[in-house]
Amino acid sequence: MQKELFSHILSKVAGLSHRNVAAIPYGEWFHHYVQGLKAYRNKGDSEKGSSDFRAAGYNVDVALLSSVVSQKWTEVVLINDTRREVTQSTSPGEVAWWRKSAEAAWLSPANNFRRIELVTTSFLNEPLLAGKAIGSWTEAARQSGAATSQDAGNTRNQHSDKYDCHETLAVVVPFTCLFQLRSEAFPRALTTRGNDAAPEEARSLQERRARLSTLSSLHQLMQIQCCSGGRMRNVELVVWSPVHEFHAILHLPRVRPGLPKPIADHFTLERVCECDVTRCAYLAHYLTLTKKETPLVLLAPQTHQAALQQLAIMGNCISKRSSCKVEAQHQSRLKDASVHRKAVSSCSKLVRRMTTREENLRQMMVP
């Protein structure tokens, strides 16, 4: 059973060109997952099926996550045997953040963060906003790694993985954002799916490279965070794994009754699977329902906030910048470094000027 559960998804990934999961729409991956879920439930092997299901779900998460951040097809990891660890040329940081995303401990009701910031695709597509936010998150990850190393050296025996998440800012990047960035970086070939199918927007080579750069930055950030050896104290970046995201979409009949009637009718399964904006808004409503004690904020640029407000997202729950406090410290260090460089440059110019003047005086005095 271990090798059969969700094996059709892994076979589908292996058969794609360059193993690029963005070559087919998001809704098809959700459909394949539902098919495997139905087959699993029809077998009714509940005693050992739970562990097999978790292991098979981990395989799906690894395959899809490694595909959206891969730069070549050999970096896509396919695990057909749930008892076998990853044996391909992957770094420990990659394996760690894939496993952490598959566990999805942040979704547990026991983990109530100080605040949750849900990243949208439109936010990651803004170079200035995304670059500044990713820079601050990366700086927080590096500071956490340095602090963890010091704590391990001073109190090695007292170190524990438990931490007070009430003081931590959780930045959540849904798989749908990574998938959409990958899809925009490598546009799919036009298919005849119907007269009402909207053609994909043509993007320049520079825009496509910007999407790939953002994916690479997030991938490196997750590796830095997982290799730091401890929990981040100020901010923690988590990726909403594909399997848990699919599970959230399956709770659509539970989420819709809590929305206003006209807007609830807009959140159909077809629209959630096909529209990236609708999907991000739905995930926000799902988090509002499941994480009631944690404030939720969507990160989106000013130009896209009106579209989110039309999907029952309150204006005070949308922000165009992350509240990560490390950014101010990072900018302060950059400013200090800039002042230092200016001082060194001024001293160098002064030394050269005095040397030139001394040489001129020597030549004037020597007959």
mmCIF file of C-alpha atoms in Angstrom:
data_model
loop_
_atom_site.group_PDB
_atom_site.id
_atom_site.type_symbol
_atom_site.label_atom_id
_atom_site.label_comp_id
_atom_site.label_asym_id
_atom_site.label_seq_id
_atom_site.Cartn_x
_atom_site.Cartn_y
_atom_site.Cartn_z
ATOM 1 C CA MET A 1 0.000 0.000 0.000
ATOM 2 C CA GLN A 2 2.883 2.349 0.682
ATOM 3 C CA LYS A 3 4.011 2.275 -2.909
ATOM 4 C CA GLU A 4 0.498 2.652 -4.308
ATOM 5 C CA LEU A 5 -0.792 5.615 -2.334
ATOM 6 C CA PHE A 6 -0.386 8.837 -4.379
ATOM 7 C CA SER A 7 2.022 7.036 -6.700
ATOM 8 C CA HIS A 8 0.047 8.396 -9.669
ATOM 9 C CA ILE A 9 1.026 11.934 -8.597
ATOM 10 C CA LEU A 10 4.719 11.038 -8.491
ATOM 11 C CA SER A 11 4.413 9.339 -11.872
ATOM 12 C CA LYS A 12 2.743 12.458 -13.228
ATOM 13 C CA VAL A 13 5.622 14.631 -12.019
ATOM 14 C CA ALA A 14 8.195 12.245 -13.484
ATOM 15 C CA GLY A 15 6.475 12.340 -16.878
ATOM 16 C CA LEU A 16 6.430 16.132 -17.190
ATOM 17 C CA SER A 17 8.971 18.004 -19.247
ATOM 18 C CA HIS A 18 11.836 19.074 -16.945
ATOM 19 C CA ARG A 19 9.641 17.741 -14.107
ATOM 20 C CA ASN A 20 8.014 21.171 -13.954
ATOM 21 C CA VAL A 21 4.779 20.831 -11.984
ATOM 22 C CA ALA A 22 3.653 24.276 -13.176
ATOM 23 C CA ALA A 23 3.276 22.823 -16.677
ATOM 24 C CA ILE A 24 -0.283 21.798 -15.765
ATOM 25 C CA PRO A 25 -2.853 23.900 -13.854
ATOM 26 C CA TYR A 26 -3.153 23.941 -10.078
ATOM 27 C CA GLY A 27 -6.653 22.478 -10.246
ATOM 28 C CA GLU A 28 -5.396 19.305 -11.900
ATOM 29 C CA TRP A 29 -2.985 18.635 -9.042
ATOM 30 C CA PHE A 30 -5.846 19.102 -6.597
ATOM 31 C CA HIS A 31 -7.953 16.685 -8.670
ATOM 32 C CA HIS A 32 -5.171 14.062 -8.642
ATOM 33 C CA TYR A 33 -4.840 14.434 -4.883
ATOM 34 C CA VAL A 34 -8.589 13.984 -4.346
ATOM 35 C CA GLN A 35 -8.493 10.857 -6.516
ATOM 36 C CA GLY A 36 -5.747 9.347 -4.355
ATOM 37 C CA LEU A 37 -7.595 10.374 -1.197
ATOM 38 C CA LYS A 38 -10.771 8.622 -2.367
ATOM 39 C CA ALA A 39 -8.839 5.466 -3.245
ATOM 40 C CA TYR A 40 -7.192 5.530 0.170
ATOM 41 C CA ARG A 41 -10.509 5.851 1.993
ATOM 42 C CA ASN A 42 -12.153 3.135 -0.098
ATOM 43 C CA LYS A 43 -9.523 0.613 1.034
ATOM 44 C CA GLY A 44 -10.558 1.213 4.649
ATOM 45 C CA ASP A 45 -7.246 0.075 6.162
ATOM 46 C CA SER A 46 -7.348 2.509 9.063
ATOM 47 C CA GLU A 47 -4.969 0.690 11.431
ATOM 48 C CA LYS A 48 -1.733 1.142 9.543
ATOM 49 C CA GLY A 49 -3.116 3.494 6.930
ATOM 50 C CA SER A 50 -2.536 6.621 9.030
ATOM 51 C CA SER A 51 1.248 6.246 9.056
ATOM 52 C CA ASP A 52 1.263 5.266 5.384
ATOM 53 C CA PHE A 53 -0.869 8.281 4.541
ATOM 54 C CA ARG A 54 1.467 10.688 6.320
ATOM 55 C CA ALA A 55 4.499 9.168 4.641
ATOM 56 C CA ALA A 56 2.852 9.276 1.209
ATOM 57 C CA GLY A 57 1.757 12.861 1.805
ATOM 58 C CA TYR A 58 5.348 13.746 2.677
ATOM 59 C CA ASN A 59 6.461 12.253 -0.659
ATOM 60 C CA VAL A 60 3.955 14.444 -2.507
ATOM 61 C CA ASP A 61 5.082 17.553 -0.611
ATOM 62 C CA VAL A 62 8.739 16.870 -1.389
ATOM 63 C CA ALA A 63 8.025 16.269 -5.084
ATOM 64 C CA LEU A 64 5.927 19.417 -5.583
ATOM 65 C CA LEU A 65 8.026 21.736 -3.397
ATOM 66 C CA SER A 66 11.322 20.600 -4.892
ATOM 67 C CA SER A 67 9.879 21.128 -8.380
ATOM 68 C CA VAL A 68 8.719 24.732 -7.909
ATOM 69 C CA VAL A 69 12.121 25.835 -6.559
ATOM 70 C CA SER A 70 14.311 23.683 -8.807
ATOM 71 C CA GLN A 71 16.660 25.140 -11.401
ATOM 72 C CA LYS A 72 17.087 21.873 -13.314
ATOM 73 C CA TRP A 73 15.129 18.647 -13.517
ATOM 74 C CA THR A 74 17.704 16.636 -11.556
ATOM 75 C CA GLU A 75 16.933 18.737 -8.463
ATOM 76 C CA VAL A 76 13.333 17.459 -8.360
ATOM 77 C CA VAL A 77 13.159 14.735 -5.694
ATOM 78 C CA LEU A 78 10.819 11.789 -6.242
ATOM 79 C CA ILE A 79 10.539 9.275 -3.400
ATOM 80 C CA ASN A 80 8.645 6.144 -4.434
ATOM 81 C CA ASP A 81 9.388 4.228 -1.233
ATOM 82 C CA THR A 82 8.283 5.882 1.994
ATOM 83 C CA ARG A 83 10.897 3.952 4.023
ATOM 84 C CA ARG A 84 13.778 5.365 1.981
ATOM 85 C CA GLU A 85 15.323 8.712 2.799
ATOM 86 C CA VAL A 86 16.283 11.239 0.136
ATOM 87 C CA THR A 87 19.399 9.919 -1.608
ATOM 88 C CA GLN A 88 19.730 12.449 -4.412
ATOM 89 C CA SER A 89 22.203 15.340 -4.407
ATOM 90 C CA THR A 90 20.220 17.532 -2.027
ATOM 91 C CA SER A 91 21.604 19.594 0.829
ATOM 92 C CA PRO A 92 20.540 19.010 4.470
ATOM 93 C CA GLY A 93 18.846 22.409 4.459
ATOM 94 C CA GLU A 94 16.611 21.450 1.545
ATOM 95 C CA VAL A 95 15.544 18.165 3.155
ATOM 96 C CA ALA A 96 14.967 19.937 6.483
ATOM 97 C CA TRP A 97 12.629 22.616 5.181
ATOM 98 C CA TRP A 98 10.688 20.174 3.012
ATOM 99 C CA ARG A 99 10.149 17.942 6.047
ATOM 100 C CA LYS A 100 9.239 20.911 8.238
ATOM 101 C CA SER A 101 6.706 22.143 5.687
ATOM 102 C CA ALA A 102 5.176 18.674 5.450
ATOM 103 C CA GLU A 103 4.763 18.496 9.228
ATOM 104 C CA ALA A 104 2.932 21.867 9.303
ATOM 105 C CA ALA A 105 3.317 22.279 13.063
ATOM 106 C CA TRP A 106 2.362 25.953 12.721
ATOM 107 C CA LEU A 107 -1.212 24.940 11.856
ATOM 108 C CA SER A 108 -1.666 23.269 15.237
ATOM 109 C CA PRO A 109 -4.234 25.052 17.458
ATOM 110 C CA ALA A 110 -1.683 24.957 20.281
ATOM 111 C CA ASN A 111 0.676 27.286 18.387
ATOM 112 C CA ASN A 112 -0.786 30.777 18.689
ATOM 113 C CA PHE A 113 1.665 33.233 17.198
ATOM 114 C CA ARG A 114 1.850 36.925 17.963
ATOM 115 C CA ARG A 115 0.734 37.571 14.413
ATOM 116 C CA ILE A 116 0.433 35.710 11.118
ATOM 117 C CA GLU A 117 1.327 37.427 7.864
ATOM 118 C CA LEU A 118 -0.009 35.588 4.821
ATOM 119 C CA VAL A 119 2.023 36.371 1.715
ATOM 120 C CA THR A 120 0.193 36.828 -1.591
ATOM 121 C CA THR A 121 1.549 36.330 -5.098
ATOM 122 C CA SER A 122 1.036 39.991 -5.965
ATOM 123 C CA PHE A 123 3.266 40.950 -3.024
ATOM 124 C CA LEU A 124 6.079 38.677 -4.233
ATOM 125 C CA ASN A 125 5.739 40.119 -7.743
ATOM 126 C CA GLU A 126 6.594 43.617 -6.500
ATOM 127 C CA PRO A 127 10.408 43.837 -6.612
ATOM 128 C CA LEU A 128 10.771 46.596 -4.020
ATOM 129 C CA LEU A 129 8.258 45.233 -1.505
ATOM 130 C CA ALA A 130 9.339 41.612 -1.852
ATOM 131 C CA GLY A 131 13.041 42.435 -1.885
ATOM 132 C CA LYS A 132 12.837 44.517 1.277
ATOM 133 C CA ALA A 133 10.744 41.894 3.096
ATOM 134 C CA ILE A 134 12.889 38.930 2.062
ATOM 135 C CA GLY A 135 15.977 40.892 3.103
ATOM 136 C CA SER A 136 14.573 41.491 6.583
ATOM 137 C CA TRP A 137 13.470 37.841 6.944
ATOM 138 C CA THR A 138 16.896 36.626 5.854
ATOM 139 C CA GLU A 139 18.609 38.929 8.342
ATOM 140 C CA ALA A 140 16.315 37.591 11.081
ATOM 141 C CA ALA A 141 17.222 34.002 10.122
ATOM 142 C CA ARG A 142 20.932 34.769 10.285
ATOM 143 C CA GLN A 143 20.609 36.540 13.629
ATOM 144 C CA SER A 144 18.657 33.564 14.961
ATOM 145 C CA GLY A 145 21.364 31.185 13.776
ATOM 146 C CA ALA A 146 24.083 33.246 15.468
ATOM 147 C CA ALA A 147 22.094 33.487 18.706
ATOM 148 C CA THR A 148 21.394 29.754 18.652
ATOM 149 C CA SER A 149 25.094 28.975 18.236
ATOM 150 C CA GLN A 150 25.963 31.171 21.219
ATOM 151 C CA ASP A 151 23.254 29.605 23.357
ATOM 152 C CA ALA A 152 24.415 26.124 22.389
ATOM 153 C CA GLY A 153 27.963 26.981 23.401
ATOM 154 C CA ASN A 154 26.980 28.550 26.723
ATOM 155 C CA THR A 155 24.126 26.306 27.845
ATOM 156 C CA ARG A 156 24.407 23.191 25.745
ATOM 157 C CA ASN A 157 22.729 20.944 28.287
ATOM 158 C CA GLN A 158 19.840 23.313 28.914
ATOM 159 C CA HIS A 159 18.982 23.886 25.265
ATOM 160 C CA SER A 160 15.442 22.899 24.261
ATOM 161 C CA ASP A 161 13.385 23.123 21.096
ATOM 162 C CA LYS A 162 10.435 24.535 23.021
ATOM 163 C CA TYR A 163 9.848 28.204 22.529
ATOM 164 C CA ASP A 164 7.198 30.813 23.242
ATOM 165 C CA CYS A 165 5.496 31.244 19.881
ATOM 166 C CA HIS A 166 3.261 33.972 21.327
ATOM 167 C CA GLU A 167 6.177 36.371 20.784
ATOM 168 C CA THR A 168 6.938 35.150 17.253
ATOM 169 C CA LEU A 169 5.756 36.625 13.985
ATOM 170 C CA ALA A 170 4.805 33.842 11.552
ATOM 171 C CA VAL A 171 5.242 34.673 7.853
ATOM 172 C CA VAL A 172 3.310 32.104 5.812
ATOM 173 C CA VAL A 173 4.114 31.579 2.122
ATOM 174 C CA PRO A 174 1.418 29.361 0.581
ATOM 175 C CA PHE A 175 2.402 26.753 -1.965
ATOM 176 C CA THR A 176 -0.014 28.443 -4.349
ATOM 177 C CA CYS A 177 2.283 31.522 -4.439
ATOM 178 C CA LEU A 178 5.334 29.436 -5.288
ATOM 179 C CA PHE A 179 3.322 27.551 -7.905
ATOM 180 C CA GLN A 180 2.040 30.779 -9.472
ATOM 181 C CA LEU A 181 5.531 32.305 -9.604
ATOM 182 C CA ARG A 182 6.809 29.160 -11.304
ATOM 183 C CA SER A 183 3.880 29.204 -13.720
ATOM 184 C CA GLU A 184 4.524 32.836 -14.655
ATOM 185 C CA ALA A 185 8.243 32.202 -15.071
ATOM 186 C CA PHE A 186 7.585 29.254 -17.409
ATOM 187 C CA PRO A 187 4.270 29.971 -19.197
ATOM 188 C CA ARG A 188 2.264 26.935 -20.228
ATOM 189 C CA ALA A 189 1.510 26.228 -23.864
ATOM 190 C CA LEU A 190 -1.938 27.380 -24.951
ATOM 191 C CA THR A 191 -4.525 24.612 -24.846
ATOM 192 C CA THR A 192 -8.063 24.484 -26.188
ATOM 193 C CA ARG A 193 -10.004 24.000 -22.969
ATOM 194 C CA GLY A 194 -12.975 26.060 -23.976
ATOM 195 C CA ASN A 195 -14.051 29.368 -25.425
ATOM 196 C CA ASP A 196 -14.173 31.036 -22.011
ATOM 197 C CA ALA A 197 -10.570 30.165 -21.136
ATOM 198 C CA ALA A 198 -8.627 33.393 -20.722
ATOM 199 C CA PRO A 199 -5.201 33.436 -22.379
ATOM 200 C CA GLU A 200 -2.207 33.829 -20.122
ATOM 201 C CA GLU A 201 -0.673 37.278 -19.888
ATOM 202 C CA ALA A 202 2.496 37.658 -21.925
ATOM 203 C CA ARG A 203 5.456 38.615 -19.735
ATOM 204 C CA SER A 204 8.856 39.916 -20.658
ATOM 205 C CA LEU A 205 12.051 37.982 -20.108
ATOM 206 C CA GLN A 206 12.984 40.387 -17.317
ATOM 207 C CA GLU A 207 9.703 39.725 -15.486
ATOM 208 C CA ARG A 208 10.155 35.977 -15.816
ATOM 209 C CA ARG A 209 13.691 36.189 -14.452
ATOM 210 C CA ALA A 210 12.400 38.261 -11.544
ATOM 211 C CA ARG A 211 9.970 35.435 -10.638
ATOM 212 C CA LEU A 212 12.801 32.909 -10.689
ATOM 213 C CA SER A 213 14.963 35.196 -8.576
ATOM 214 C CA THR A 214 12.217 35.477 -5.955
ATOM 215 C CA LEU A 215 11.796 31.693 -5.872
ATOM 216 C CA SER A 216 15.542 31.246 -5.450
ATOM 217 C CA SER A 217 15.664 33.823 -2.627
ATOM 218 C CA LEU A 218 12.834 32.120 -0.730
ATOM 219 C CA HIS A 219 14.474 28.731 -1.252
ATOM 220 C CA GLN A 220 17.775 29.977 0.152
ATOM 221 C CA LEU A 221 15.987 31.671 3.035
ATOM 222 C CA MET A 222 14.278 28.420 4.034
ATOM 223 C CA GLN A 223 17.622 26.610 3.937
ATOM 224 C CA ILE A 224 19.263 29.275 6.122
ATOM 225 C CA GLN A 225 16.425 29.087 8.609
ATOM 226 C CA CYS A 226 16.487 25.289 8.862
ATOM 227 C CA CYS A 227 20.299 25.131 9.061
ATOM 228 C CA SER A 228 20.375 27.665 11.911
ATOM 229 C CA GLY A 229 19.760 24.799 14.329
ATOM 230 C CA GLY A 230 16.981 26.420 16.329
ATOM 231 C CA ARG A 231 13.707 28.278 16.373
ATOM 232 C CA MET A 232 13.608 31.866 15.174
ATOM 233 C CA ARG A 233 12.801 34.216 18.017
ATOM 234 C CA ASN A 234 11.406 37.265 16.227
ATOM 235 C CA VAL A 235 10.037 35.934 12.969
ATOM 236 C CA GLU A 236 9.550 32.449 11.537
ATOM 237 C CA LEU A 237 9.002 31.800 7.845
ATOM 238 C CA VAL A 238 6.869 28.768 6.999
ATOM 239 C CA VAL A 239 5.727 27.345 3.679
ATOM 240 C CA TRP A 240 2.154 26.097 3.506
ATOM 241 C CA SER A 241 2.769 22.635 2.032
ATOM 242 C CA PRO A 242 0.741 21.385 -0.988
ATOM 243 C CA VAL A 243 -0.959 18.540 0.899
ATOM 244 C CA HIS A 244 -2.107 20.746 3.783
ATOM 245 C CA GLU A 245 -3.180 23.399 1.302
ATOM 246 C CA PHE A 246 -5.284 20.812 -0.541
ATOM 247 C CA HIS A 247 -6.802 19.813 2.811
ATOM 248 C CA ALA A 248 -7.713 23.441 3.461
ATOM 249 C CA ILE A 249 -9.530 23.615 0.111
ATOM 250 C CA LEU A 250 -11.440 20.459 1.030
ATOM 251 C CA HIS A 251 -12.899 22.415 3.971
ATOM 252 C CA LEU A 252 -14.605 24.830 1.569
ATOM 253 C CA PRO A 253 -18.156 23.763 2.654
ATOM 254 C CA ARG A 254 -17.161 24.573 6.238
ATOM 255 C CA VAL A 255 -15.702 28.007 5.474
ATOM 256 C CA ARG A 256 -18.384 29.355 3.110
ATOM 257 C CA PRO A 257 -21.244 29.614 5.669
ATOM 258 C CA GLY A 258 -19.222 32.126 7.672
ATOM 259 C CA LEU A 259 -18.965 34.557 4.739
ATOM 260 C CA PRO A 260 -21.546 37.108 3.543
ATOM 261 C CA LYS A 261 -24.027 35.596 1.124
ATOM 262 C CA PRO A 262 -23.027 37.356 -2.127
ATOM 263 C CA ILE A 263 -19.340 36.772 -1.476
ATOM 264 C CA ALA A 264 -19.829 33.184 -0.326
ATOM 265 C CA ASP A 265 -21.304 32.346 -3.728
ATOM 266 C CA HIS A 266 -18.083 33.567 -5.348
ATOM 267 C CA PHE A 267 -15.974 30.968 -3.509
ATOM 268 C CA THR A 268 -16.811 27.947 -5.610
ATOM 269 C CA LEU A 269 -14.431 25.020 -5.911
ATOM 270 C CA GLU A 270 -13.798 25.850 -9.558
ATOM 271 C CA ARG A 271 -12.868 29.484 -8.861
ATOM 272 C CA VAL A 272 -10.694 28.600 -5.878
ATOM 273 C CA CYS A 273 -8.722 26.116 -7.976
ATOM 274 C CA GLU A 274 -8.408 28.339 -11.044
ATOM 275 C CA CYS A 275 -7.907 31.880 -9.679
ATOM 276 C CA ASP A 276 -4.812 32.646 -7.637
ATOM 277 C CA VAL A 277 -6.311 35.767 -5.976
ATOM 278 C CA THR A 278 -9.471 33.889 -4.964
ATOM 279 C CA ARG A 279 -7.372 31.035 -3.608
ATOM 280 C CA CYS A 280 -5.235 33.350 -1.459
ATOM 281 C CA ALA A 281 -8.350 35.069 -0.115
ATOM 282 C CA TYR A 282 -9.913 31.687 0.690
ATOM 283 C CA LEU A 283 -6.788 30.568 2.544
ATOM 284 C CA ALA A 284 -7.004 33.765 4.587
ATOM 285 C CA HIS A 285 -10.613 32.976 5.527
ATOM 286 C CA TYR A 286 -9.581 29.423 6.395
ATOM 287 C CA LEU A 287 -6.854 30.694 8.733
ATOM 288 C CA THR A 288 -9.288 33.148 10.308
ATOM 289 C CA LEU A 289 -11.550 30.206 11.120
ATOM 290 C CA THR A 290 -8.864 27.815 12.365
ATOM 291 C CA LYS A 291 -6.552 30.327 14.108
ATOM 292 C CA LYS A 292 -9.135 32.560 15.786
ATOM 293 C CA GLU A 293 -6.823 33.739 18.574
ATOM 294 C CA THR A 294 -4.053 34.897 16.234
ATOM 295 C CA PRO A 295 -4.311 38.197 14.298
ATOM 296 C CA LEU A 296 -4.018 37.688 10.549
ATOM 297 C CA VAL A 297 -2.654 40.175 8.008
ATOM 298 C CA LEU A 298 -2.346 39.714 4.251
ATOM 299 C CA LEU A 299 0.735 41.144 2.564
ATOM 300 C CA ALA A 300 -0.349 42.714 -0.728
ATOM 301 C CA PRO A 301 0.605 45.852 -2.703
ATOM 302 C CA GLN A 302 -1.687 48.860 -2.740
ATOM 303 C CA THR A 303 -2.835 48.159 -6.303
ATOM 304 C CA HIS A 304 -4.254 44.737 -5.365
ATOM 305 C CA GLN A 305 -5.884 45.561 -2.052
ATOM 306 C CA ALA A 306 -9.205 46.556 -3.621
ATOM 307 C CA ALA A 307 -9.556 43.119 -5.232
ATOM 308 C CA LEU A 308 -8.991 41.448 -1.870
ATOM 309 C CA GLN A 309 -11.502 43.712 -0.145
ATOM 310 C CA GLN A 310 -14.115 42.597 -2.659
ATOM 311 C CA LEU A 311 -13.495 39.047 -1.390
ATOM 312 C CA ALA A 312 -14.467 39.937 2.201
ATOM 313 C CA ILE A 313 -10.925 40.759 3.364
ATOM 314 C CA MET A 314 -11.087 43.730 5.733
ATOM 315 C CA GLY A 315 -8.946 46.734 4.885
ATOM 316 C CA ASN A 316 -7.239 46.710 8.282
ATOM 317 C CA CYS A 317 -6.164 43.101 7.622
ATOM 318 C CA ILE A 318 -4.139 44.041 4.540
ATOM 319 C CA SER A 319 -0.679 45.581 4.624
ATOM 320 C CA LYS A 320 1.885 46.420 1.963
ATOM 321 C CA ARG A 321 4.902 45.782 4.218
ATOM 322 C CA SER A 322 5.951 43.179 6.742
ATOM 323 C CA SER A 323 6.156 44.111 10.408
ATOM 324 C CA CYS A 324 9.497 42.362 10.869
ATOM 325 C CA LYS A 325 11.484 44.522 13.292
ATOM 326 C CA VAL A 326 14.844 43.313 12.064
ATOM 327 C CA GLU A 327 14.623 45.507 8.989
ATOM 328 C CA ALA A 328 15.240 48.684 10.998
ATOM 329 C CA GLN A 329 18.301 47.119 12.629
ATOM 330 C CA HIS A 330 19.542 45.926 9.250
ATOM 331 C CA GLN A 331 19.111 49.386 7.708
ATOM 332 C CA SER A 332 20.876 50.932 10.693
ATOM 333 C CA ARG A 333 23.868 48.641 10.185
ATOM 334 C CA LEU A 334 23.916 49.484 6.495
ATOM 335 C CA LYS A 335 23.857 53.186 7.345
ATOM 336 C CA ASP A 336 26.708 52.762 9.833
ATOM 337 C CA ALA A 337 28.708 50.834 7.252
ATOM 338 C CA SER A 338 28.036 53.578 4.708
ATOM 339 C CA VAL A 339 29.231 56.265 7.135
ATOM 340 C CA HIS A 340 32.360 54.216 7.836
ATOM 341 C CA ARG A 341 33.105 53.850 4.135
ATOM 342 C CA LYS A 342 32.645 57.589 3.637
ATOM 343 C CA ALA A 343 35.055 58.330 6.490
ATOM 344 C CA VAL A 344 37.671 55.963 5.088
ATOM 345 C CA SER A 345 37.287 57.510 1.633
ATOM 346 C CA SER A 346 37.639 61.047 3.035
ATOM 347 C CA CYS A 347 40.756 60.092 4.989
ATOM 348 C CA SER A 348 42.275 58.494 1.902
ATOM 349 C CA LYS A 349 41.660 61.633 -0.151
ATOM 350 C CA LEU A 350 43.160 63.802 2.596
ATOM 351 C CA VAL A 351 46.288 61.630 2.800
ATOM 352 C CA ARG A 352 46.758 61.751 -0.969
ATOM 353 C CA ARG A 353 46.312 65.547 -0.951
ATOM 354 C CA MET A 354 48.849 66.057 1.827
ATOM 355 C CA THR A 355 51.312 63.710 0.119
ATOM 356 C CA THR A 356 50.995 65.642 -3.126
ATOM 357 C CA ARG A 357 51.463 68.981 -1.344
ATOM 358 C CA GLU A 358 54.539 67.671 0.483
ATOM 359 C CA GLU A 359 56.034 66.458 -2.777
ATOM 360 C CA ASN A 360 55.434 69.837 -4.427
ATOM 361 C CA LEU A 361 57.116 71.690 -1.553
ATOM 362 C CA ARG A 362 60.123 69.358 -1.705
ATOM 363 C CA GLN A 363 60.568 70.005 -5.420
ATOM 364 C CA MET A 364 60.348 73.779 -4.877
ATOM 365 C CA MET A 365 62.988 73.804 -2.134
ATOM 366 C CA VAL A 366 65.471 71.498 -3.837
ATOM 367 C CA PRO A 367 67.595 73.557 -6.326
#
